[in-house]
Coordinates of N, CA, C and O in Angstrom, one line a residue:
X288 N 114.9 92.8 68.2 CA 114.6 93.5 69.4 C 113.1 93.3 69.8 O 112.2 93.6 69.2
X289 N 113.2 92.9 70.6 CA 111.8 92.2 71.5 C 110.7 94.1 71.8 O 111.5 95.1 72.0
X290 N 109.7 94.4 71.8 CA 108.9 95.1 72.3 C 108.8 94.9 73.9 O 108.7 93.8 74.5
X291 N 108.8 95.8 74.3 CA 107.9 95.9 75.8 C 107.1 96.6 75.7 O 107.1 97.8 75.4
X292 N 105.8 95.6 76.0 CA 104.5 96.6 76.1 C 103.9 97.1 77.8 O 104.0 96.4 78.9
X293 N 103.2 98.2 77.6 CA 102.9 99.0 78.7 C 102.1 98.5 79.5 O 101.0 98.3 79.2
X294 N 102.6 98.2 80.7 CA 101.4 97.3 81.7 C 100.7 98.2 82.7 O 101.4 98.5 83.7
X295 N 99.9 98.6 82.6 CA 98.7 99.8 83.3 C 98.9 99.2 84.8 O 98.7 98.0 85.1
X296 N 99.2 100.1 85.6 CA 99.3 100.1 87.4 C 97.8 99.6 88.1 O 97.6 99.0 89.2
X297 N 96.5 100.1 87.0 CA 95.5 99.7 87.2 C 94.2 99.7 86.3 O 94.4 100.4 85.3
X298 N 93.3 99.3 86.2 CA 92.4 99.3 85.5 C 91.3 100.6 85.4 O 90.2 100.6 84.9
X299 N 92.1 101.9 86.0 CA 91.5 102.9 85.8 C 92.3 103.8 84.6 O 93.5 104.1 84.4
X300 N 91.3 104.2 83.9 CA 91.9 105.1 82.6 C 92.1 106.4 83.2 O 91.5 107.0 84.2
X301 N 93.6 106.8 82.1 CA 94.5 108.4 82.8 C 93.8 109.4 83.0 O 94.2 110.2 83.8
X302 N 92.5 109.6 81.9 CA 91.3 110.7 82.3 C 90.8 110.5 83.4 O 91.0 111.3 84.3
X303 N 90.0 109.4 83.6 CA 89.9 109.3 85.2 C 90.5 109.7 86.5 O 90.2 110.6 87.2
X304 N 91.4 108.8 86.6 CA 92.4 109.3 87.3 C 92.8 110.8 87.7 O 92.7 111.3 88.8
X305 N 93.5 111.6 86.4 CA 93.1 112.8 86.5 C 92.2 113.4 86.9 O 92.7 114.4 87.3
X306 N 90.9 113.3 87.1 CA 89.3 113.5 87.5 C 89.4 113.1 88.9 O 88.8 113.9 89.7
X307 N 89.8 112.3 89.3 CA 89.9 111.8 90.5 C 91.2 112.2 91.8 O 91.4 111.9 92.9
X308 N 91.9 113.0 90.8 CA 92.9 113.8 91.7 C 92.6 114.9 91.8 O 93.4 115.4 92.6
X309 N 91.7 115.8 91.3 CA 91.4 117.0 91.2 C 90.4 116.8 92.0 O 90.3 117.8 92.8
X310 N 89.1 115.6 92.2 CA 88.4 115.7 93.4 C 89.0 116.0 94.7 O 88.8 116.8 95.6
X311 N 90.0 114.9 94.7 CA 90.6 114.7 96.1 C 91.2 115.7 96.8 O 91.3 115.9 98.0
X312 N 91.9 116.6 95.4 CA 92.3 117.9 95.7 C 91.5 119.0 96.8 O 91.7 119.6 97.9
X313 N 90.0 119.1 95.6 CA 89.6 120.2 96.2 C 88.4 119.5 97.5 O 87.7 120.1 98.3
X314 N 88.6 118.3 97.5 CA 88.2 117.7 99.0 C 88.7 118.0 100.3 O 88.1 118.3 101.4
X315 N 90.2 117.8 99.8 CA 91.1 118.7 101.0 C 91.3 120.0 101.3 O 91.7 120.5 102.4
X316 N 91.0 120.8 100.1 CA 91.1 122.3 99.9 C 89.9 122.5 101.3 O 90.0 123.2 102.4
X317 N 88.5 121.7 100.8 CA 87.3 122.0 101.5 C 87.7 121.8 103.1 O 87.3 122.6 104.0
X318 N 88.6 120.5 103.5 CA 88.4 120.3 104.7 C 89.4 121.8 105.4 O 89.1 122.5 106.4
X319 N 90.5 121.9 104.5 CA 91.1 122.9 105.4 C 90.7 124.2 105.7 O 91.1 125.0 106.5
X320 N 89.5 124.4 104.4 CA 88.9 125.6 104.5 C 87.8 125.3 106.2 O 88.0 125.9 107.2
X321 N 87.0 124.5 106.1 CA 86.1 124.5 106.7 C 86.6 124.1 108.7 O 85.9 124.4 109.7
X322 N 88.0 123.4 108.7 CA 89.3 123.7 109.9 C 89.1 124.8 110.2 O 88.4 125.2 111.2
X323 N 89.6 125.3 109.5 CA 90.1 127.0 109.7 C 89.1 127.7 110.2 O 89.3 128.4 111.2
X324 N 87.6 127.7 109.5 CA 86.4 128.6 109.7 C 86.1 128.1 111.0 O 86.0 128.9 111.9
X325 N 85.9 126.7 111.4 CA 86.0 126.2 113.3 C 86.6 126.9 114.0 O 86.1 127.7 114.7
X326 N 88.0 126.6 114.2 CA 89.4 127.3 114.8 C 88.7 128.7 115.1 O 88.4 129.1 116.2
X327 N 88.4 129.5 113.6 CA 87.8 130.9 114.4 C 86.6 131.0 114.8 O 86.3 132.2 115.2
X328 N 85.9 130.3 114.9 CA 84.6 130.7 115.7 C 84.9 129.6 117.1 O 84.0 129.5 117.9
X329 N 85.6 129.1 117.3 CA 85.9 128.2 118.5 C 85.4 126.8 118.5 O 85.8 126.0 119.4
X330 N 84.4 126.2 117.5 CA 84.0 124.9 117.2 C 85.0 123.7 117.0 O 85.9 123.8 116.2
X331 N 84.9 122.6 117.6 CA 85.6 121.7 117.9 C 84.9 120.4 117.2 O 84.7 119.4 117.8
X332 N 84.4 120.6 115.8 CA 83.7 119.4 114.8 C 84.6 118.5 114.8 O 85.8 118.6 114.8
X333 N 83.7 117.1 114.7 CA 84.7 116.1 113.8 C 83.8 116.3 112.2 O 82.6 116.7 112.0
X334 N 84.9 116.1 111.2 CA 84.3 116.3 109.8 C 84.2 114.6 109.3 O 84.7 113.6 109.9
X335 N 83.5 114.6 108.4 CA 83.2 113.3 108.1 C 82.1 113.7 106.8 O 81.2 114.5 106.7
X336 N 83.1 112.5 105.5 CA 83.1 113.2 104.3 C 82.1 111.4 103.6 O 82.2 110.2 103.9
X337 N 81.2 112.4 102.4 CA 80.6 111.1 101.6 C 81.1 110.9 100.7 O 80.9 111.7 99.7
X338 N 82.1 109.8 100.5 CA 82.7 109.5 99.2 C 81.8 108.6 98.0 O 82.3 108.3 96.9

């Protein structure tokens, strides 16, 4: 019986990755928080983020 070994999707390691979904998370958390706080004071921002 022949092995199949694991071919990685990309050259980023799973802790990483993990690290980097949890940014992206609370990136978006930020933008909809900071939507919302516009919407009520009546401000019509474009947001624009530093990655």
């Amino acid at each position: 019986m022949q092995k199949k070994y694991y071919i990685p999707k990309s050259n980023i390691s799973e802790g990483v990755e993990f690290f980097l979904r949890g940014a992206k998370k609370r990136r978006s958390m930020a933008y909809a928080s900071v939507r919302e706080i516009n919407t009520d004071i009546g401000a019509n921002l474009r947001l624009v983020s530093v990655k």
